[in-house]
Amino acid sequence: MKRFSSKALTIMLFSASLMGCAQTNETGTTPEPKINTEPKTITVYRYGVNLTDEEFQKFFVEPVKKKYPHLTLEMVVSGKGMNPEDLLAAGTFPDIIFTSNNMFQAFKDLKVVQPLDEMIKKDGAELKKVQPVIMESFREYGDRGELVALPFSINVAALLYNKDLFNKFGVEYPKDLMTWDEVIALARKLTRNEGGVQYAGFDSTGASLIATQLSLPFVDPKTNKSVIDSPEWIKVYKLINEFYRMPGFNDLKQIGREAFITDQTIAMLPLWADNFTGRFETEFKKGALTLNWDMAALPNFPEALGTGREANVHAMMLSNLSDKKDDALRVMTYMLSDEVQTAIAKSGRFSTLEGAEFEKVFGAELESLKGKHIEAFFKAKPRKIHTPTKYDQTIVRGLTDAAAEELRKTNKDINTLVREYKEKADKAIAEAIEKSK
C-alpha cells in the first residue's frame, strides 16, 4: 500500500479546498450552471386565468430578456382551436402552462406535467422564500407529494363594503376578522327597503367559496364519493341561509358582483382581488367609478379566524413534452426573483414570497387603492388546500353552488337538499369513472 507523507497530505487537502472554493461564488452559494446561449423561443400557454398582453410583456418578456438575452417568450392563449387537446393533436403543445391550481388536475389527466423536484435540485433554484402554504398546497396535487408547479402570484379576497350605504343607515363600518355572527348582525341592520329600493346587507356569493374558508373537501379520494353532506358543509349552508331568509333579500333585482358595484344595493360582498382591482383602476382613471368603497379582512368561523380562503394561485407548470425544459424552468424560477415579485406587487398582484417588503409596495401603481385599507388583504392568511380530486372542479363544486341557489329560491329543508345534491354528485362521479374505463 502506498503511503503519503504528512506534507503530501497537506498539499492534497489544500488543493481540494481550492477546488471547493472554485465551485462556489463570493456569497458561498452555488453559482448558476453554465447554459447554452443558443437563441430559443419559449412558449407560455395562458389557460383559465387573466394575464394581459401588457402584463406578459412587463412581468415575463422584458425581465427575462435582460436576464437571459438568448430567450424569446411568446404567449399562446386558449380558445377555439387552441384548447389543450387541440395543441396536443397538432404537436404544438407549449413549454410552460400558465394557469391556476384549480386547473392542475386537468393537465395531470392529460399527462403533460413534468415533476419539478429533481430538475430544481439540479438547477440550484432557491425556493425558500415562497410562502410555505403555497408549496404545501402544490404538493397535494402530486401523486407522491412531488412538486408539479411553481407559483407566480397568489389571489387574495377581502370583504368589500359600500360606505355610502353604511352612512345612509347609520351603521358602523365592518371590522377586520369578524365572525360570521357579527356579519349577520350587521347585515340585518342593512337589509331593508328604503324609498322603494330593496337593499341587502350581505351576499355570500355561493357555498363553495365559504367552504374554502374551512378547507372543506368535495370528494373522498379513497371512495370517490362526495362529502358535501358532512356536518361542516351543513354548517356552511345554514350560514348562507341566514342571509337568504332576511326579509326582502329575495326581492333584489339581482345579486352578486354587479349588484354590489353597479346597482349598489348590496352593502357587503366578499370578493377575490383580481375580480375588482383591475376594473376599479380602469373605471377610476376614466372618472367612472361611482362606488364609495373600502374593505376589511375576510370574516370567518370562530375556529378559523385569521385565515381566509384556500390558496388560489396563478402558477406555472412545465410541459413534459417541451424540448427546452431547462430554459423553460429558468424562466419559471426567475419569476420568483425579488425583482419580478416586487414588480407584480406594485401592479396589484400578490407576491408568493414571504416578506413585509412585498406587502408594503402592494398596489403602489394603482391610483384607485390610494387611501384604502390595503392591510385588510394580508390579515386573513391563505389556507392550505384540501386534498384535491379530479372530480372537485368538474362535477362537485358546481353542484354545491347550485344547491345554494335552490336553497335561496325555495327555502327547502337543508338536510333534504344536501342529500339530493350528494346523490347527484355521486351519480355523476360514477358515470365519469365508468366512461373513463
Short mmCIF file of C-alpha atoms in Angstrom, two decimals:
data_model
loop_
_atom_site.label_atom_id
_atom_site.label_comp_id
_atom_site.label_asym_id
_atom_site.label_seq_id
_atom_site.Cartn_x
_atom_site.Cartn_y
_atom_site.Cartn_z
CA MET A 1 0.00 0.00 0.00
CA LYS A 2 1.31 3.41 -0.99
CA ARG A 3 1.93 5.75 1.96
CA PHE A 4 1.52 9.54 1.94
CA SER A 5 3.73 11.89 3.92
CA SER A 6 2.06 14.48 6.13
CA LYS A 7 3.42 17.16 3.79
CA ALA A 8 1.86 15.48 0.74
CA LEU A 9 -1.44 15.04 2.57
CA THR A 10 -1.47 18.74 3.49
CA ILE A 11 -0.93 19.71 -0.15
CA MET A 12 -3.74 17.41 -1.24
CA LEU A 13 -6.18 18.87 1.31
CA PHE A 14 -5.22 22.42 0.37
CA SER A 15 -5.76 21.64 -3.31
CA ALA A 16 -9.13 20.11 -2.54
CA SER A 17 -10.15 23.22 -0.63
CA LEU A 18 -9.21 25.38 -3.61
CA MET A 19 -11.31 23.17 -5.87
CA GLY A 20 -14.24 23.55 -3.48
CA CYS A 21 -13.80 27.32 -3.46
CA ALA A 22 -13.80 27.32 -7.24
CA GLN A 23 -17.26 25.72 -7.19
CA THR A 24 -18.87 28.45 -5.09
CA ASN A 25 -19.23 32.16 -5.58
CA GLU A 26 -18.36 35.00 -3.22
CA THR A 27 -21.56 34.59 -1.22
CA GLY A 28 -20.88 30.94 -0.57
CA THR A 29 -23.79 29.80 -2.74
CA THR A 30 -23.56 27.53 -5.74
CA PRO A 31 -23.38 29.63 -8.89
CA GLU A 32 -25.83 29.10 -11.72
CA PRO A 33 -24.50 26.39 -14.06
CA LYS A 34 -23.24 27.39 -17.47
CA ILE A 35 -26.02 27.41 -20.01
CA ASN A 36 -26.28 27.02 -23.74
CA THR A 37 -26.92 30.53 -25.07
CA GLU A 38 -28.21 29.40 -28.44
CA PRO A 39 -31.30 31.53 -29.24
CA LYS A 40 -34.55 29.81 -28.27
CA THR A 41 -38.23 30.65 -28.15
CA ILE A 42 -40.18 29.59 -25.06
CA THR A 43 -43.96 29.42 -25.40
CA VAL A 44 -46.22 30.22 -22.43
CA TYR A 45 -49.78 28.88 -22.57
CA ARG A 46 -52.36 31.02 -20.76
CA TYR A 47 -55.25 28.83 -19.70
CA GLY A 48 -58.20 29.83 -17.50
CA VAL A 49 -56.58 32.86 -15.83
CA ASN A 50 -56.10 36.56 -16.51
CA LEU A 51 -52.80 37.76 -17.92
CA THR A 52 -52.98 40.70 -20.31
CA ASP A 53 -50.54 41.24 -23.15
CA GLU A 54 -49.22 44.25 -21.24
CA GLU A 55 -48.64 42.16 -18.12
CA PHE A 56 -46.95 39.43 -20.12
CA GLN A 57 -44.53 41.97 -21.55
CA LYS A 58 -43.90 43.62 -18.19
CA PHE A 59 -43.51 40.53 -15.99
CA PHE A 60 -42.23 37.89 -18.40
CA VAL A 61 -40.78 39.19 -21.66
CA GLU A 62 -38.82 42.26 -20.53
CA PRO A 63 -37.18 40.89 -17.33
CA VAL A 64 -36.36 37.54 -18.95
CA LYS A 65 -34.74 39.30 -21.92
CA LYS A 66 -32.47 41.21 -19.52
CA LYS A 67 -31.60 38.08 -17.55
CA TYR A 68 -31.38 35.64 -20.46
CA PRO A 69 -30.86 37.58 -23.72
CA HIS A 70 -30.93 34.40 -25.77
CA LEU A 71 -34.53 33.60 -24.77
CA THR A 72 -37.60 34.95 -26.54
CA LEU A 73 -41.01 34.43 -24.95
CA GLU A 74 -44.30 34.04 -26.78
CA MET A 75 -47.75 33.73 -25.22
CA VAL A 76 -50.30 31.24 -26.52
CA VAL A 77 -53.89 31.86 -25.41
CA SER A 78 -56.51 29.15 -25.01
CA GLY A 79 -59.68 29.45 -27.06
CA LYS A 80 -61.35 27.99 -30.11
CA GLY A 81 -58.91 25.65 -31.78
CA MET A 82 -56.34 26.35 -29.06
CA ASN A 83 -57.56 24.11 -26.27
CA PRO A 84 -55.08 21.66 -24.73
CA GLU A 85 -56.40 18.75 -26.78
CA ASP A 86 -56.09 20.80 -29.99
CA LEU A 87 -52.47 21.66 -29.25
CA LEU A 88 -51.64 18.06 -28.39
CA ALA A 89 -53.18 16.82 -31.61
CA ALA A 90 -51.23 19.40 -33.61
CA GLY A 91 -47.96 18.55 -31.85
CA THR A 92 -47.54 22.19 -30.77
CA PHE A 93 -48.08 21.93 -27.04
CA PRO A 94 -46.34 24.90 -25.32
CA ASP A 95 -43.35 24.76 -22.96
CA ILE A 96 -44.93 26.46 -19.93
CA ILE A 97 -48.56 26.31 -18.80
CA PHE A 98 -49.75 29.46 -17.02
CA THR A 99 -52.90 28.56 -15.12
CA SER A 100 -54.39 28.34 -11.62
CA ASN A 101 -54.01 25.50 -9.16
CA ASN A 102 -57.68 24.66 -9.74
CA MET A 103 -56.66 23.52 -13.23
CA PHE A 104 -53.69 21.36 -12.22
CA GLN A 105 -55.67 18.13 -12.24
CA ALA A 106 -56.89 18.69 -15.80
CA PHE A 107 -53.33 18.92 -17.11
CA LYS A 108 -52.26 15.95 -14.99
CA ASP A 109 -55.05 13.94 -16.60
CA LEU A 110 -53.59 14.85 -20.00
CA LYS A 111 -50.23 13.51 -18.80
CA VAL A 112 -48.32 16.62 -19.88
CA VAL A 113 -46.95 17.71 -16.48
CA GLN A 114 -43.23 17.49 -15.69
CA PRO A 115 -42.39 16.84 -11.98
CA LEU A 116 -40.00 19.54 -10.83
CA ASP A 117 -38.12 18.37 -7.74
CA GLU A 118 -35.14 16.74 -9.43
CA MET A 119 -34.80 19.47 -12.03
CA ILE A 120 -34.89 22.21 -9.38
CA LYS A 121 -32.27 20.39 -7.33
CA LYS A 122 -30.05 20.11 -10.40
CA ASP A 123 -30.63 23.75 -11.38
CA GLY A 124 -29.91 25.02 -7.87
CA ALA A 125 -33.06 27.15 -7.83
CA GLU A 126 -33.87 28.78 -4.48
CA LEU A 127 -37.47 28.38 -3.32
CA LYS A 128 -37.09 29.01 0.41
CA LYS A 129 -38.79 32.41 0.27
CA VAL A 130 -42.00 31.04 -1.24
CA GLN A 131 -44.85 31.05 1.30
CA PRO A 132 -44.94 27.54 2.83
CA VAL A 133 -48.73 27.24 2.48
CA ILE A 134 -48.33 27.54 -1.28
CA MET A 135 -45.69 24.84 -1.58
CA GLU A 136 -47.62 22.55 0.76
CA SER A 137 -50.77 23.07 -1.29
CA PHE A 138 -49.00 22.42 -4.58
CA ARG A 139 -47.60 19.13 -3.31
CA GLU A 140 -51.17 17.97 -2.60
CA TYR A 141 -51.52 17.63 -6.37
CA GLY A 142 -48.55 15.28 -6.70
CA ASP A 143 -49.35 11.57 -6.68
CA ARG A 144 -46.47 11.06 -4.26
CA GLY A 145 -46.14 14.60 -2.93
CA GLU A 146 -43.95 15.76 -5.81
CA LEU A 147 -43.93 19.40 -6.89
CA VAL A 148 -46.00 19.88 -10.06
CA ALA A 149 -45.79 23.67 -10.49
CA LEU A 150 -44.20 26.90 -9.34
CA PRO A 151 -46.26 29.90 -8.20
CA PHE A 152 -46.41 33.26 -9.93
CA SER A 153 -48.88 35.26 -7.83
CA ILE A 154 -51.49 34.42 -5.23
CA ASN A 155 -55.06 35.66 -5.28
CA VAL A 156 -56.45 37.08 -2.03
CA ALA A 157 -60.00 38.01 -1.11
CA ALA A 158 -61.35 40.78 1.11
CA LEU A 159 -64.73 41.91 2.41
CA LEU A 160 -65.72 44.92 0.31
CA TYR A 161 -68.31 47.32 1.66
CA ASN A 162 -70.28 50.28 0.37
CA LYS A 163 -69.52 53.21 2.68
CA ASP A 164 -72.49 55.21 1.42
CA LEU A 165 -74.98 52.52 2.47
CA PHE A 166 -73.43 52.22 5.92
CA ASN A 167 -73.57 56.00 6.27
CA LYS A 168 -77.14 56.14 4.91
CA PHE A 169 -78.42 53.69 7.53
CA GLY A 170 -76.19 54.84 10.39
CA VAL A 171 -74.35 51.53 10.78
CA GLU A 172 -70.69 51.22 11.83
CA TYR A 173 -68.28 50.02 9.14
CA PRO A 174 -67.13 46.36 9.20
CA LYS A 175 -64.01 45.49 11.18
CA ASP A 176 -61.17 43.15 10.24
CA LEU A 177 -61.59 39.45 11.01
CA MET A 178 -65.18 39.48 12.21
CA THR A 179 -67.02 36.26 12.98
CA TRP A 180 -69.92 35.28 10.75
CA ASP A 181 -72.30 36.02 13.63
CA GLU A 182 -71.03 39.61 13.64
CA VAL A 183 -71.56 39.86 9.89
CA ILE A 184 -75.11 38.50 10.26
CA ALA A 185 -75.85 41.18 12.88
CA LEU A 186 -74.58 43.93 10.57
CA ALA A 187 -76.45 42.52 7.58
CA ARG A 188 -79.75 42.56 9.44
CA LYS A 189 -79.41 46.31 10.02
CA LEU A 190 -78.74 46.91 6.33
CA THR A 191 -81.29 44.58 4.71
CA ARG A 192 -84.27 46.87 4.21
CA ASN A 193 -86.46 48.61 1.68
CA GLU A 194 -85.88 52.33 1.55
CA GLY A 195 -87.65 54.68 -0.87
CA GLY A 196 -88.89 51.75 -2.91
CA VAL A 197 -85.37 50.31 -3.32
CA GLN A 198 -84.53 46.95 -1.79
CA TYR A 199 -81.10 46.68 -0.14
CA ALA A 200 -79.30 43.66 1.30
CA GLY A 201 -76.59 43.73 3.93
CA PHE A 202 -74.52 40.84 2.58
CA ASP A 203 -74.27 38.39 -0.30
CA SER A 204 -72.25 35.22 0.29
CA THR A 205 -71.81 34.59 -3.49
CA GLY A 206 -72.49 30.85 -3.06
CA ALA A 207 -71.41 27.89 -0.97
CA SER A 208 -68.12 26.73 -2.45
CA LEU A 209 -66.12 29.85 -1.57
CA ILE A 210 -67.40 29.87 2.02
CA ALA A 211 -66.39 26.20 2.25
CA THR A 212 -62.82 27.03 1.21
CA GLN A 213 -62.55 29.13 4.37
CA LEU A 214 -62.61 25.83 6.27
CA SER A 215 -60.65 23.90 3.58
CA LEU A 216 -63.59 21.53 3.18
CA PRO A 217 -63.09 18.64 0.75
CA PHE A 218 -65.58 17.98 -2.01
CA VAL A 219 -64.83 14.28 -2.56
CA ASP A 220 -63.33 11.47 -0.51
CA PRO A 221 -60.29 10.42 -2.61
CA LYS A 222 -60.44 6.88 -1.22
CA THR A 223 -64.07 6.18 -2.08
CA ASN A 224 -64.71 8.72 -4.89
CA LYS A 225 -67.90 9.70 -3.09
CA SER A 226 -68.87 13.31 -2.45
CA VAL A 227 -68.71 14.54 1.15
CA ILE A 228 -70.93 17.59 0.86
CA ASP A 229 -73.28 16.16 3.47
CA SER A 230 -70.69 16.44 6.26
CA PRO A 231 -71.54 18.45 9.40
CA GLU A 232 -69.11 21.16 8.25
CA TRP A 233 -70.84 21.51 4.88
CA ILE A 234 -74.23 21.62 6.61
CA LYS A 235 -72.86 24.48 8.71
CA VAL A 236 -71.94 26.36 5.53
CA TYR A 237 -75.46 26.00 4.14
CA LYS A 238 -77.03 27.06 7.42
CA LEU A 239 -74.86 30.18 7.41
CA ILE A 240 -75.83 31.10 3.87
CA ASN A 241 -79.47 30.51 4.68
CA GLU A 242 -79.25 33.13 7.44
CA PHE A 243 -78.70 35.78 4.75
CA TYR A 244 -81.20 34.33 2.28
CA ARG A 245 -84.01 34.38 4.84
CA MET A 246 -83.61 38.03 5.82
CA PRO A 247 -86.87 39.76 4.82
CA GLY A 248 -86.50 41.36 1.42
CA PHE A 249 -83.30 39.60 0.30
CA ASN A 250 -85.04 37.74 -2.49
CA ASP A 251 -86.72 40.94 -3.67
CA LEU A 252 -83.38 42.16 -5.02
CA LYS A 253 -83.35 42.62 -8.80
CA GLN A 254 -80.00 40.83 -8.92
CA ILE A 255 -77.33 39.58 -6.55
CA GLY A 256 -73.56 39.17 -6.83
CA ARG A 257 -70.80 41.45 -8.02
CA GLU A 258 -72.87 43.70 -10.31
CA ALA A 259 -75.49 44.24 -7.63
CA PHE A 260 -72.69 45.47 -5.37
CA ILE A 261 -70.66 47.53 -7.87
CA THR A 262 -73.26 48.80 -10.35
CA ASP A 263 -76.68 48.64 -8.66
CA GLN A 264 -75.10 49.43 -5.26
CA THR A 265 -77.90 47.59 -3.49
CA ILE A 266 -75.66 45.21 -1.51
CA ALA A 267 -73.68 46.61 1.42
CA MET A 268 -71.02 43.90 1.86
CA LEU A 269 -69.52 41.42 -0.58
CA PRO A 270 -66.51 39.07 -0.23
CA LEU A 271 -64.55 39.22 -3.46
CA TRP A 272 -61.27 37.99 -4.94
CA ALA A 273 -58.88 40.88 -5.54
CA ASP A 274 -58.46 40.05 -9.21
CA ASN A 275 -62.23 40.41 -9.63
CA PHE A 276 -62.17 44.09 -8.76
CA THR A 277 -58.74 45.78 -8.55
CA GLY A 278 -58.17 45.97 -12.30
CA ARG A 279 -61.72 47.03 -13.01
CA PHE A 280 -61.73 49.70 -10.30
CA GLU A 281 -58.45 51.11 -11.60
CA THR A 282 -59.76 51.32 -15.16
CA GLU A 283 -63.01 52.98 -14.09
CA PHE A 284 -61.20 55.31 -11.68
CA LYS A 285 -58.92 56.60 -14.44
CA LYS A 286 -61.94 57.24 -16.64
CA GLY A 287 -63.76 59.01 -13.81
CA ALA A 288 -66.46 56.35 -13.99
CA LEU A 289 -66.04 54.71 -10.57
CA THR A 290 -69.06 55.85 -8.57
CA LEU A 291 -68.82 53.29 -5.78
CA ASN A 292 -67.67 54.75 -2.44
CA TRP A 293 -65.97 51.66 -1.09
CA ASP A 294 -63.40 50.26 1.27
CA MET A 295 -62.59 46.82 2.62
CA ALA A 296 -61.98 44.73 5.72
CA ALA A 297 -60.25 41.39 6.21
CA LEU A 298 -62.46 38.39 5.48
CA PRO A 299 -64.73 37.21 8.28
CA ASN A 300 -64.70 33.55 9.21
CA PHE A 301 -65.92 30.93 11.62
CA PRO A 302 -64.57 31.26 15.20
CA GLU A 303 -62.33 28.19 14.80
CA ALA A 304 -60.73 29.66 11.67
CA LEU A 305 -60.37 33.37 12.45
CA GLY A 306 -57.24 34.88 10.97
CA THR A 307 -57.44 32.73 7.84
CA GLY A 308 -59.15 33.45 4.55
CA ARG A 309 -59.86 31.19 1.61
CA GLU A 310 -57.76 28.29 0.42
CA ALA A 311 -54.67 29.29 -1.53
CA ASN A 312 -55.72 30.30 -5.03
CA VAL A 313 -52.56 30.69 -7.06
CA HIS A 314 -51.70 31.68 -10.59
CA ALA A 315 -48.93 29.27 -11.37
CA MET A 316 -46.56 27.82 -13.96
CA MET A 317 -46.39 24.17 -14.92
CA LEU A 318 -43.60 22.73 -17.07
CA SER A 319 -44.69 20.61 -20.01
CA ASN A 320 -43.01 17.20 -20.20
CA LEU A 321 -43.33 17.50 -23.99
CA SER A 322 -41.04 20.51 -24.13
CA ASP A 323 -37.65 20.09 -25.79
CA LYS A 324 -36.39 23.18 -23.92
CA LYS A 325 -37.14 22.12 -20.35
CA ASP A 326 -34.00 23.59 -18.78
CA ASP A 327 -34.54 27.02 -20.28
CA ALA A 328 -38.26 26.95 -19.55
CA LEU A 329 -37.52 26.13 -15.91
CA ARG A 330 -35.09 29.05 -15.72
CA VAL A 331 -37.90 31.33 -16.87
CA MET A 332 -40.23 29.89 -14.25
CA THR A 333 -37.78 30.23 -11.38
CA TYR A 334 -36.83 33.76 -12.45
CA MET A 335 -40.46 34.74 -11.98
CA LEU A 336 -39.81 34.13 -8.28
CA SER A 337 -36.96 36.64 -8.12
CA ASP A 338 -37.30 39.68 -5.87
CA GLU A 339 -37.19 41.88 -8.96
CA VAL A 340 -40.20 40.29 -10.66
CA GLN A 341 -42.18 39.72 -7.46
CA THR A 342 -41.74 43.37 -6.45
CA ALA A 343 -42.99 44.46 -9.87
CA ILE A 344 -46.11 42.31 -9.68
CA ALA A 345 -46.84 43.52 -6.12
CA LYS A 346 -46.65 47.17 -7.20
CA SER A 347 -49.06 46.46 -10.03
CA GLY A 348 -51.70 44.98 -7.71
CA ARG A 349 -50.92 41.27 -7.76
CA PHE A 350 -49.93 39.50 -4.56
CA SER A 351 -46.41 38.15 -4.27
CA THR A 352 -45.98 34.48 -3.43
CA LEU A 353 -42.82 35.27 -1.46
CA GLU A 354 -42.67 35.89 2.26
CA GLY A 355 -41.60 39.35 3.34
CA ALA A 356 -43.12 42.59 4.53
CA GLU A 357 -41.36 44.41 1.69
CA PHE A 358 -43.83 42.94 -0.81
CA GLU A 359 -46.83 43.91 1.29
CA LYS A 360 -45.56 47.47 1.70
CA VAL A 361 -45.39 48.10 -2.04
CA PHE A 362 -48.63 46.30 -2.92
CA GLY A 363 -50.75 48.36 -5.29
CA ALA A 364 -48.31 51.26 -5.35
CA GLU A 365 -49.07 51.83 -9.04
CA LEU A 366 -52.87 51.78 -8.60
CA GLU A 367 -54.47 55.18 -8.00
CA SER A 368 -57.79 53.58 -7.06
CA LEU A 369 -56.23 51.97 -3.96
CA LYS A 370 -54.89 55.21 -2.52
CA GLY A 371 -56.38 55.75 0.94
CA LYS A 372 -57.94 52.30 1.07
CA HIS A 373 -57.44 49.81 3.92
CA ILE A 374 -54.96 47.69 1.94
CA GLU A 375 -53.78 45.95 5.13
CA ALA A 376 -57.06 44.00 5.07
CA PHE A 377 -55.70 41.81 2.28
CA PHE A 378 -52.90 40.49 4.48
CA LYS A 379 -54.71 39.87 7.77
CA ALA A 380 -56.67 36.80 6.69
CA LYS A 381 -53.92 34.36 5.68
CA PRO A 382 -54.47 31.90 2.82
CA ARG A 383 -55.27 28.37 3.94
CA LYS A 384 -53.71 25.13 2.76
CA ILE A 385 -55.98 23.45 0.24
CA HIS A 386 -57.98 20.32 0.96
CA THR A 387 -56.83 17.09 -0.66
CA PRO A 388 -58.00 17.57 -4.27
CA THR A 389 -59.56 15.02 -6.58
CA LYS A 390 -60.21 15.09 -10.32
CA TYR A 391 -63.94 15.49 -9.68
CA ASP A 392 -63.83 18.59 -7.47
CA GLN A 393 -63.89 21.22 -10.21
CA THR A 394 -65.51 19.21 -12.99
CA ILE A 395 -68.51 17.89 -11.05
CA VAL A 396 -68.99 18.64 -7.37
CA ARG A 397 -68.09 22.29 -6.92
CA GLY A 398 -70.72 23.46 -9.37
CA LEU A 399 -73.35 21.30 -7.68
CA THR A 400 -72.61 22.85 -4.26
CA ASP A 401 -73.34 26.31 -5.66
CA ALA A 402 -76.42 25.03 -7.49
CA ALA A 403 -77.67 23.67 -4.18
CA ALA A 404 -77.17 27.09 -2.57
CA GLU A 405 -79.13 28.74 -5.39
CA GLU A 406 -82.00 26.29 -4.95
CA LEU A 407 -81.93 26.94 -1.21
CA ARG A 408 -82.23 30.68 -1.87
CA LYS A 409 -85.23 30.25 -4.17
CA THR A 410 -87.13 27.51 -2.33
CA ASN A 411 -86.09 27.52 1.35
CA LYS A 412 -86.06 23.73 1.14
CA ASP A 413 -85.03 21.75 4.23
CA ILE A 414 -81.23 21.89 4.25
CA ASN A 415 -80.62 18.24 5.09
CA THR A 416 -83.01 17.12 2.35
CA LEU A 417 -81.43 19.50 -0.16
CA VAL A 418 -77.88 18.39 0.61
CA ARG A 419 -78.82 14.72 0.40
CA GLU A 420 -80.34 15.25 -3.04
CA TYR A 421 -77.27 17.05 -4.33
CA LYS A 422 -74.93 14.47 -2.84
CA GLU A 423 -76.83 11.80 -4.77
CA LYS A 424 -76.48 13.86 -7.97
CA ALA A 425 -72.75 14.27 -7.36
CA ASP A 426 -72.17 10.58 -6.62
CA LYS A 427 -74.09 9.54 -9.71
CA ALA A 428 -72.12 11.93 -11.92
CA ILE A 429 -68.79 10.75 -10.46
CA ALA A 430 -69.72 7.09 -11.02
CA GLU A 431 -70.66 7.85 -14.62
CA ALA A 432 -67.36 9.67 -15.18
CA ILE A 433 -65.41 6.74 -13.77
CA GLU A 434 -67.29 4.27 -15.95
CA LYS A 435 -66.77 6.42 -19.03
CA SER A 436 -63.02 6.58 -18.41
CA LYS A 437 -62.63 2.78 -18.36
#
